[in-house]
Structure formats: structure tokens, C-alpha cells
Coordinates of C-alpha atoms (C1' of nucleotides) in Angstrom, one line a residue:
Chain X
V70 CA -25.1 -22.1 -0.8
P71 CA -22.0 -23.2 1.0
A72 CA -20.6 -20.9 3.7
P73 CA -17.5 -18.9 2.5
R74 CA -14.1 -20.4 3.6
I75 CA -11.6 -17.6 3.7
L76 CA -8.1 -17.9 5.0
L77 CA -5.4 -15.4 5.7
A78 CA -1.9 -16.7 5.5
D79 CA 0.5 -14.3 7.2
A80 CA 4.3 -15.0 7.1
D81 CA 5.8 -14.9 10.6
A82 CA 8.4 -12.1 11.1
F83 CA 8.8 -12.1 7.3
Y84 CA 11.7 -9.7 6.8
V85 CA 13.6 -11.2 9.7
S86 CA 13.1 -14.7 8.4
V87 CA 14.2 -13.8 4.9
A88 CA 17.3 -12.0 6.2
R89 CA 18.2 -15.2 8.1
L90 CA 17.8 -17.3 5.0
V91 CA 19.9 -14.9 2.9
D92 CA 22.7 -15.0 5.5
P93 CA 22.5 -18.2 7.5
E94 CA 26.0 -17.8 9.0
G95 CA 25.5 -14.1 10.1
A96 CA 21.9 -13.0 10.7
G97 CA 20.8 -16.6 10.8
K98 CA 22.7 -17.1 14.0
K99 CA 21.6 -14.0 15.9
P100 CA 18.5 -14.5 18.1
L101 CA 18.4 -10.7 18.7
L102 CA 17.9 -9.5 15.2
I103 CA 16.5 -6.2 13.9
V104 CA 15.9 -5.6 10.2
G105 CA 15.4 -2.1 8.9
G106 CA 16.7 1.2 7.7
T107 CA 20.4 1.3 8.4
S108 CA 20.8 5.0 7.5
R109 CA 21.6 5.1 11.3
E110 CA 20.3 8.6 11.8
R111 CA 16.8 8.3 10.3
G112 CA 16.1 4.6 10.0
V113 CA 13.1 2.7 11.4
V114 CA 12.5 -0.9 12.3
T115 CA 10.9 -2.9 9.5
S116 CA 10.8 -6.1 11.5
A117 CA 12.3 -7.5 14.7
S118 CA 12.9 -11.1 15.7
Y119 CA 10.5 -12.5 18.3
E120 CA 13.4 -12.5 20.8
A121 CA 14.0 -8.8 20.2
R122 CA 10.3 -8.0 20.5
K123 CA 10.5 -9.1 24.1
F124 CA 12.6 -6.0 24.7
G125 CA 9.8 -3.8 23.4
V126 CA 11.1 -3.4 19.8
T127 CA 8.2 -3.1 17.3
S128 CA 8.1 -2.3 13.6
A129 CA 8.0 1.3 12.5
M130 CA 9.9 2.2 15.7
P131 CA 12.8 4.7 15.2
M132 CA 16.0 2.6 15.0
A133 CA 17.7 4.8 17.6
R134 CA 15.1 3.9 20.1
A135 CA 15.1 0.2 19.2
I136 CA 18.8 0.0 19.8
R137 CA 18.4 1.7 23.2
L138 CA 15.8 -0.9 24.2
C139 CA 17.8 -3.8 22.9
P140 CA 21.5 -2.8 22.8
D141 CA 22.8 -6.3 22.0
A142 CA 20.7 -6.7 18.9
T143 CA 22.3 -7.0 15.4
V144 CA 20.8 -4.7 12.8
V145 CA 20.8 -5.6 9.2
P146 CA 19.3 -4.0 6.1
V147 CA 16.1 -5.4 4.5
P148 CA 17.1 -7.9 1.8
W149 CA 14.5 -6.4 -0.7
E150 CA 15.2 -8.6 -3.7
A151 CA 15.1 -11.8 -1.7
C152 CA 11.9 -10.6 0.0
V153 CA 10.2 -10.1 -3.4
E154 CA 11.2 -13.6 -4.5
K155 CA 10.1 -15.2 -1.3
S156 CA 6.8 -13.4 -1.4
R157 CA 6.2 -14.7 -5.0
A158 CA 7.2 -18.2 -3.9
I159 CA 4.6 -18.1 -1.1
A160 CA 1.9 -16.9 -3.5
R161 CA 2.8 -19.6 -6.0
T162 CA 2.5 -22.3 -3.4
L163 CA -0.8 -21.1 -2.2
R164 CA -2.1 -21.1 -5.8
D165 CA -1.5 -24.8 -5.9
F166 CA -4.5 -25.1 -3.5
T167 CA -6.8 -22.5 -5.3
P168 CA -6.4 -19.9 -7.9
V169 CA -8.2 -17.3 -5.7
V170 CA -5.2 -15.8 -3.9
E171 CA -4.8 -12.1 -3.2
A172 CA -1.6 -10.6 -1.9
A173 CA -2.6 -8.0 0.6
S174 CA 1.1 -7.1 1.1
S175 CA 4.4 -8.9 0.7
D176 CA 3.7 -11.2 3.6
E177 CA -0.1 -11.5 3.8
F178 CA -2.3 -13.5 1.4
Y179 CA -6.0 -14.0 1.4
V180 CA -7.1 -17.4 0.1
D181 CA -10.7 -18.3 -0.9
L182 CA -11.4 -22.0 -0.5
T183 CA -15.1 -21.6 -1.0
G184 CA -16.4 -24.3 -3.2
T185 CA -13.4 -26.6 -2.7
E186 CA -15.3 -28.8 -0.3
N187 CA -15.5 -31.5 -2.9
L188 CA -11.9 -31.2 -3.9
Y189 CA -10.7 -31.7 -0.4
K190 CA -13.6 -34.0 0.5
G191 CA -14.2 -34.5 4.1
E192 CA -11.2 -32.5 5.2
S193 CA -12.0 -29.8 7.8
L194 CA -10.9 -26.2 7.1
T195 CA -8.5 -26.6 10.0
D196 CA -6.8 -29.6 8.5
T197 CA -6.6 -28.0 5.0
A198 CA -5.0 -24.9 6.6
R199 CA -2.5 -27.1 8.4
R200 CA -1.6 -28.8 5.2
I201 CA -1.2 -25.5 3.4
R202 CA 1.1 -24.3 6.3
E203 CA 3.3 -27.4 6.0
T204 CA 3.5 -27.1 2.2
V205 CA 4.5 -23.5 2.4
L206 CA 7.2 -24.3 5.0
K207 CA 8.6 -27.1 2.9
E208 CA 8.7 -25.2 -0.4
T209 CA 9.8 -21.7 0.9
E210 CA 11.5 -22.4 4.3
L211 CA 9.1 -19.8 5.7
N212 CA 6.6 -20.2 8.5
V213 CA 3.1 -18.8 7.9
S214 CA 0.3 -18.5 10.4
I215 CA -3.2 -19.1 9.1
G216 CA -6.4 -17.6 10.3
G217 CA -9.7 -18.6 8.8
G218 CA -13.5 -18.2 8.8
T219 CA -16.5 -17.0 6.8
N220 CA -15.0 -13.6 5.9
R221 CA -11.8 -11.6 5.7
L222 CA -12.3 -9.9 9.0
V223 CA -12.4 -13.0 11.1
A224 CA -9.6 -14.6 9.0
K225 CA -7.3 -11.7 9.6
M226 CA -8.1 -11.5 13.3
A227 CA -7.8 -15.2 13.8
A228 CA -4.3 -15.1 12.2
T229 CA -3.1 -12.9 15.0
L230 CA -4.1 -15.7 17.4
A231 CA -2.5 -18.3 15.2
K232 CA 1.0 -16.8 15.5
P233 CA 3.6 -18.1 15.5
A234 CA 3.4 -21.1 13.2
G235 CA -0.1 -22.0 13.9
V236 CA -3.7 -22.3 12.6
H237 CA -6.8 -20.7 14.0
I238 CA -10.2 -21.3 12.4
V239 CA -13.4 -19.6 13.5
E240 CA -16.4 -21.9 13.0
A241 CA -19.3 -20.5 11.0
G242 CA -21.9 -19.0 13.4
L243 CA -19.3 -18.3 16.1
E244 CA -18.0 -15.0 14.6
A245 CA -19.7 -12.7 17.0
D246 CA -18.5 -14.6 20.0
F247 CA -15.0 -14.8 18.6
M248 CA -14.8 -11.0 18.4
R249 CA -15.6 -10.4 22.1
R250 CA -12.0 -11.0 23.2
F251 CA -10.6 -8.0 21.2
W252 CA -10.0 -4.3 21.7
L253 CA -11.6 -2.1 19.2
S254 CA -8.1 -1.0 18.2
D255 CA -7.4 -4.6 17.2
I256 CA -9.9 -4.3 14.4
P257 CA -8.3 -3.6 11.0
M258 CA -8.8 0.0 9.9
V259 CA -9.2 1.1 13.5
G260 CA -6.1 3.2 13.8
P261 CA -4.8 5.7 16.3
K262 CA -7.4 8.4 15.3
A263 CA -10.4 6.2 15.5
T264 CA -9.2 4.6 18.7
L265 CA -9.1 8.0 20.3
R266 CA -12.5 9.0 19.0
Y267 CA -14.1 5.8 20.4
A268 CA -12.3 6.2 23.7
K269 CA -13.9 9.6 24.1
H270 CA -17.3 7.9 24.2
G271 CA -16.0 5.3 26.7
L272 CA -15.6 2.6 24.1
K273 CA -12.4 0.6 24.3
S274 CA -13.2 -3.0 23.9
V275 CA -15.6 -4.8 21.5
D276 CA -17.7 -5.7 24.5
D277 CA -18.0 -2.0 25.4
A278 CA -19.4 -1.2 21.9
L279 CA -21.7 -4.3 21.9
K280 CA -23.8 -2.6 24.6
L281 CA -24.8 0.1 22.2
S282 CA -27.6 -0.3 19.7
R283 CA -27.1 0.3 16.0
D284 CA -28.9 3.7 16.3
Q285 CA -26.8 4.7 19.3
L286 CA -23.6 3.9 17.4
V287 CA -24.8 5.9 14.4
A288 CA -25.7 8.8 16.6
L289 CA -22.2 8.7 18.1
L290 CA -20.1 8.0 15.1
G291 CA -22.1 9.1 12.1
E292 CA -24.0 7.2 9.5
R293 CA -21.1 5.5 7.7
E294 CA -18.8 4.7 10.6
G295 CA -21.7 3.7 13.0
H296 CA -23.0 1.0 10.7
W297 CA -19.5 -0.1 9.9
L298 CA -18.5 -0.6 13.5
Y299 CA -21.8 -2.2 14.4
D300 CA -21.1 -4.9 11.9
R301 CA -17.4 -5.4 12.6
I302 CA -17.9 -6.0 16.4
R303 CA -20.3 -8.8 15.4
G304 CA -17.7 -10.5 13.2
K305 CA -19.3 -9.3 9.9
G306 CA -16.9 -8.2 7.2
P307 CA -16.1 -8.3 3.5
V308 CA -15.9 -11.7 1.9
H309 CA -14.6 -11.2 -1.7
V310 CA -11.0 -12.2 -2.4
E311 CA -9.7 -10.7 -5.6
A312 CA -7.4 -13.1 -7.5
R313 CA -4.2 -11.2 -8.3
G314 CA -5.1 -7.6 -9.1
E315 CA -2.6 -5.2 -10.6
A316 CA -0.7 -2.3 -9.1
K317 CA -2.6 0.9 -9.2
S318 CA 0.3 3.2 -8.6
I319 CA 4.1 3.2 -8.4
S320 CA 5.9 5.6 -6.1
R321 CA 9.6 6.1 -5.2
D322 CA 10.6 8.3 -2.4
Q323 CA 13.5 9.0 -0.2
T324 CA 14.2 10.5 3.2
F325 CA 17.6 12.2 3.3
S326 CA 20.1 11.9 6.1
D327 CA 20.1 15.7 6.2
D328 CA 17.3 18.1 5.3
V329 CA 17.6 19.6 1.8
S330 CA 17.0 23.3 1.2
G331 CA 17.0 25.2 -2.1
M332 CA 15.6 24.3 -5.5
D333 CA 18.9 23.1 -6.9
G334 CA 19.4 20.4 -4.3
M335 CA 15.8 19.4 -4.3
E336 CA 15.6 19.1 -8.1
A337 CA 18.7 17.0 -8.3
R338 CA 17.3 14.5 -5.9
L339 CA 13.9 14.6 -7.6
L340 CA 15.4 13.6 -10.9
R341 CA 17.0 10.5 -9.4
L342 CA 13.7 9.4 -8.0
V343 CA 12.0 10.1 -11.4
D344 CA 14.6 7.8 -13.0
R345 CA 13.9 5.0 -10.6
A346 CA 10.1 5.4 -10.9
A347 CA 10.1 5.6 -14.7
R348 CA 12.4 2.6 -15.0
D349 CA 10.2 0.5 -12.7
L350 CA 7.1 1.7 -14.4
R351 CA 8.3 0.5 -17.8
D352 CA 9.6 -2.8 -16.3
D353 CA 6.1 -3.5 -15.0
G354 CA 4.7 -2.8 -18.5
F355 CA 2.8 0.4 -17.6
Q356 CA 2.4 4.0 -18.6
A357 CA 1.0 6.7 -16.3
R358 CA -1.4 9.5 -16.9
T359 CA -0.9 11.1 -13.5
V360 CA 2.4 12.4 -12.1
G361 CA 2.6 13.4 -8.5
V362 CA 5.4 14.9 -6.3
R363 CA 5.4 14.7 -2.6
V364 CA 7.5 16.6 -0.1
R365 CA 7.8 16.2 3.6
D366 CA 9.1 19.4 5.2
H367 CA 11.7 19.5 7.9
D368 CA 8.8 19.8 10.5
F369 CA 7.1 16.7 9.1
T370 CA 4.4 18.5 7.2
D371 CA 3.4 16.4 4.2
R372 CA 2.4 18.2 1.0
Q373 CA 1.6 16.8 -2.4
A374 CA 0.8 18.1 -5.9
S375 CA -0.2 16.1 -9.0
R376 CA -1.2 16.6 -12.6
T377 CA -3.1 14.4 -14.9
L378 CA -2.1 14.4 -18.6
K379 CA -4.2 13.8 -21.7
E380 CA -2.0 11.0 -22.8
P381 CA 0.0 8.5 -20.6
V382 CA 3.8 8.8 -20.4
S383 CA 6.6 6.6 -19.3
S384 CA 9.8 8.3 -20.3
E385 CA 12.2 9.9 -17.8
R386 CA 12.1 13.2 -19.7
A387 CA 8.4 13.6 -19.9
I388 CA 7.9 12.6 -16.3
A389 CA 10.7 14.8 -15.2
R390 CA 9.3 17.9 -16.9
V391 CA 6.0 17.6 -15.1
A392 CA 7.6 16.6 -11.8
K393 CA 9.9 19.6 -11.9
Q394 CA 6.9 22.0 -12.4
L395 CA 5.1 20.4 -9.5
L396 CA 8.2 20.7 -7.2
V397 CA 8.6 24.3 -8.1
K398 CA 4.9 24.9 -7.2
L399 CA 5.3 23.1 -3.9
H400 CA 8.4 24.9 -3.0
A401 CA 6.9 28.3 -3.9
A402 CA 3.9 27.6 -1.6
R403 CA 6.2 26.9 1.4
P404 CA 9.9 27.5 0.7
V405 CA 11.4 25.5 3.5
A406 CA 13.9 22.7 3.8
C407 CA 12.5 19.2 3.3
R408 CA 13.5 15.8 4.7
L409 CA 11.8 13.7 2.0
I410 CA 10.9 14.0 -1.7
G411 CA 8.8 11.5 -3.6
V412 CA 7.5 10.8 -7.0
Q413 CA 4.2 9.0 -7.6
L414 CA 2.9 7.6 -10.9
S415 CA -0.8 6.7 -11.0
N416 CA -3.7 6.3 -13.4
L417 CA -1.7 3.5 -14.9
V418 CA -2.3 2.2 -18.4
G419 CA -1.0 -1.2 -19.3
D420 CA 1.2 -1.4 -22.4
A421 CA 2.5 -5.0 -22.0
G422 CA -0.3 -7.1 -23.5
P423 CA 0.1 -7.9 -27.2
A424 CA -3.5 -6.6 -27.7
Q425 CA -2.5 -3.2 -26.4
L426 CA 0.8 -3.1 -28.3
D427 CA -0.9 -1.7 -31.4
L428 CA -2.7 0.9 -29.5
L429 CA 0.6 2.1 -27.9
A430 CA 2.3 2.2 -31.3
A431 CA -0.6 4.1 -32.7
R432 CA -0.6 6.6 -29.8
P433 CA 0.8 9.8 -31.3
A434 CA 3.6 11.6 -29.6
G435 CA 2.1 14.7 -28.0
P436 CA 3.1 17.8 -26.2
D437 CA 3.8 15.8 -23.0
E438 CA 5.9 13.1 -24.4
T439 CA 7.7 13.4 -27.7
E440 CA 9.0 10.7 -30.0
R441 CA 12.4 11.8 -29.0
D442 CA 11.6 11.3 -25.3
R443 CA 10.6 7.7 -26.0
K444 CA 13.7 7.0 -28.0
V445 CA 15.9 8.2 -25.1
S446 CA 14.1 5.8 -22.7
Q447 CA 14.4 2.9 -25.1
A448 CA 18.1 3.5 -25.3
I449 CA 18.3 3.6 -21.5
D450 CA 16.4 0.3 -21.3
A451 CA 18.7 -1.3 -23.9
V452 CA 21.8 -0.3 -21.9
R453 CA 20.3 -1.6 -18.7
K454 CA 19.4 -4.9 -20.3
K455 CA 22.9 -5.3 -21.5
L456 CA 24.5 -4.4 -18.2
G457 CA 22.1 -6.8 -16.5
A458 CA 23.2 -9.6 -18.8
E459 CA 26.8 -8.9 -18.0
V460 CA 26.2 -9.1 -14.3
V461 CA 24.6 -12.5 -14.7
Q462 CA 27.6 -13.6 -16.9
R463 CA 30.0 -12.6 -14.1
G464 CA 28.0 -14.9 -11.8
Q465 CA 27.5 -12.4 -9.1
G466 CA 24.1 -13.6 -8.6
T467 CA 22.5 -10.2 -8.4
R468 CA 20.5 -9.8 -11.6
R469 CA 19.1 -6.4 -12.2
R470 CA 15.5 -6.2 -11.2
G471 CA 13.0 -6.9 -14.0
G472 CA 15.5 -8.1 -16.6
G473 CA 13.7 -11.3 -17.3
T474 CA 10.3 -10.6 -15.8
K475 CA 9.1 -7.8 -18.1
G476 CA 5.5 -7.6 -18.8
Q477 CA 4.2 -9.7 -15.9
G478 CA 2.4 -6.7 -14.5
T479 CA 3.8 -7.1 -11.0
G480 CA 5.5 -4.4 -9.0
P481 CA 8.8 -5.1 -7.4
S482 CA 7.7 -4.1 -3.9
R483 CA 4.2 -5.5 -4.0
P484 CA 5.0 -8.5 -6.1
E485 CA 1.6 -10.1 -6.5
A486 CA -0.7 -7.2 -5.7
Chain J
dT229 C1' 11.7 8.5 20.7
dC230 C1' 11.7 11.7 16.7
dT231 C1' 9.5 9.5 13.3
dG232 C1' 11.0 4.5 6.3
dG233 C1' 9.2 3.0 2.0
dG234 C1' 5.7 1.0 -0.4
dG235 C1' 1.0 0.9 -1.0
dT236 C1' -4.8 1.4 -0.7
dC237 C1' -9.1 3.7 -0.1
dC238 C1' -12.1 7.7 1.1
dT239 C1' -13.8 12.5 1.2
dA240 C1' -14.8 17.0 -0.3
dG241 C1' -14.8 20.8 -3.3
dG242 C1' -14.5 22.8 -7.9
dA243 C1' -14.8 22.5 -13.0
dC244 C1' -17.5 21.0 -16.6
dC245 C1' -21.2 18.8 -19.1
dC246 C1' -26.0 17.6 -20.0
Chain L
dT38 C1' -32.8 36.1 -16.8
dC39 C1' -32.6 32.9 -13.3
dT40 C1' -32.9 28.5 -11.7
dG41 C1' -32.3 23.2 -10.9
dG42 C1' -30.0 18.3 -10.4
dG43 C1' -26.9 14.6 -11.6
dG44 C1' -22.7 12.6 -13.2
dT45 C1' -17.7 12.5 -14.1
dC46 C1' -13.1 14.0 -13.6
dC47 C1' -9.4 16.2 -11.2
dT48 C1' -6.8 17.7 -7.1
dA49 C1' -5.5 17.8 -2.2
dG50 C1' -5.5 15.8 2.1
dG51 C1' -6.0 12.2 5.4
dA52 C1' -6.4 7.7 7.7
dC53 C1' -4.7 3.4 7.5
dC54 C1' -1.9 -1.1 6.5
dC55 C1' 2.5 -3.9 6.4

DNA sequence: TCTGGGGTCCTAGGACCC
DNA sequence: TCTGGGGTCCTAGGACCC
């Protein structure tokens, strides 16, 4: 049995790089570049150029703070559509090497080269990774860094060492040794909460935790987490790479520049989000059985309510009816102003495949979604399609999302996931 | 400093069924 | 009349990732 050969290809400063490609004369010429929410008051950094990072700017940082740290930086919005296209282009290039490519996010791709030893006969994993890197650069104008090894954990952690524009492969058998240079907080899924818990037991680095036996770790952290950490710090982790995989939920939410109070205002904003979510759901060829509504109160308390229906729905009117009831319920439970409202559609049922077309047609209109609701949505889709075509005719170069990609089962924001 | 938008996975309790 | 155990589905919340 050959040892697994897993790679993680991670695009360098993805959103910044795409912003520069989109606008070579503007953003392309600014070393100090920040890409992110330009709502000024409530935006955060999506990505900062390596030059800007030297000033302490990091992603997810409030924009106000980022500008204070790096006052000379240029701030531009995220070019979402171009990012979706570039993400797909990277995935396509990777699939030329093996079909087993999993998009973990827009800019991260797991690649399983196990069993390709004969195909790339004699070539080391390092050389194959370098060749992949060069090919992606040539075909997409984007630099990826590639980490690799016998499982996803070491591949991911090696990729951080490979940045920028490099390759780092961990040889089989050296996984445990490789891990010793890291902090526990560097391990994927060890977030702020876990880091704090570990620190309370005096555990900060991988080396700290290596001094404890399996039983001691279990005694400290509990059955599940104890075993989990014992394996991770020895470089053991999941191996399976899932080729493709479809979206499991679609959500659209919005933070408002000013808090919204009162049902009328909240409902108006909810309906706009419902329209976006329903449209994107249908574009991706899905129906949803579960409708959820999320609010973030003015004091940053997150609350959520959801309902699962007997039959899946995809029309604006059906989703809006449920969403409104959920919003009323949430507002009644805590009638305060909110800073964010979101709509989430899950329990997705595909309706794109020809095999399922009959099933859909046969699905009777029920109490949750009437025949009339569906007709209205069909009319909306028809108008959108027409408008999209006109935009293309005018040569503005901004085709409406999904116009020609219907039924590929890929979400606009997680294109290959 | 005052916190985006898009996701995934896990847990725990209750309802319900066998 | 009182007592089970197991399995599945649903809901809410939380941690985490990019």
C-alpha cells in the first residue's frame, strides 16, 4: 500500500492578488493595499498585501483599526465575481493533475496524488508540487503555496511554511518531528477558546503537550479532545480528500451601517435577503427544506431560529412566509435593535439533474409552496435572464451571476465546494 | 479596536417511534 | 401499571475556518 500523497495548494493573498489583476493600473500599483468591507463604519479587512501586513494589518481586523495602523494604505472592495472565477480557474488547473481536488475555501484546495506514482514516474512529490505551482501561475496569474505530506494536517501546516510562492513537503515518517516547531494554536481547529483551555494547563507549544501521556491528556481535556490532540501533535490527521462535494447550505446576511429597530424595518431588510438567497438557491439548482433566520443584536448577541418543512421550497414567497414568522418569533423573544439579519437555506435537495426533473414536476404543490408561488419565481427568473442577456449585449462585461452556469451545483461564494 | 460574509461540523435535549 | 433502550429527526447554540 503506497503512502498517501496529499497536497494543500493555498493561494497567496488571494483577494489582494485578484484585486490587482482586476485593476492593474490602480490597485495593481499600490504596494500598501487592503481589500475588504468598504462600508467605512463597520467594515473589516478581508485580506491585506504582504507590505501592509508588516504594519500589523491582519484579516478580519476592523477596517478603522487597519487604517490607523497603516494610514497610507489604499482600501478597495473585494472583487467578488472575479474571485469566484479565479477560484474556479485554480481548481480546473489542479484537476489536470488529478481528479481528486477538494475546495476547502475559495483559495485553498486539497489535492490527493496517492496512486499517481506511476503517472509521474520517478518524480518526487516536491518536484510534482513545484510543477503544479508553476502551471497554476502560468494559467491563472496567481501564486499558490503548496504544502504536502501523508495527511491533510501536515499538508496544511506545511503550506504555512511554504508561503509565499513556495513548496514544503514533509517526508513520510517525519510527521511527528515536523510538528514540534509549532504552537498548539497553529493546529487547525485549535481556536481562541481551545488555546485558552490548553494554556490553563500550562500547554502552549506542541512540545509542551508531547510531555503528557495519552491518559493524562484525556484526563485533562476529556475523552474526545484528549485523543484528538494526542494524535495531532504527532502529525496524525485525516487523509481523505473529497472530490468536489456540493454546497450544504446557502446563506445571505447583511450588517447594517446603523442598527435597525422595529419589525417594519427589520422585515423590509429580511425580504431583500430572502430574494437574494432564493435566487441564488435556484441558480445553483437546489430547493431547501429548512429555512433559518439569524439576527445579531446591537450588543452582538447572536440568535437563530429555523424550521424544517415537509416539502422543499425555492420560491421567494414560500421562503419569505416562513422567514417572517421566524423573525417575529426572534423579535418577540428579545425586542431590541439589531445590527445584522441573515437568511439561511439548508437541507438542500437538488433539482438540477435530469433524473430528478420528473420528481420535481411530480412534487405536488403543498401548503408551504403553492403552484402560484412557483409561477411567480419562474417569472422572476425569466426577467432576470432577459436582463442578463441585455447586459451582455451592451458589452459591459458584467454578466449577471449564474446566467449561463445554471445547474452546475456550485455556489457563487464557495465555487467548487 | 469594536467587531463582514460565506461556510462546516459538533453537541445536547426533546419528540417520536419501535 | 410501570418500566426499559435504541434510533432518527429537529432545533438551538457554539466553535472554528478563510
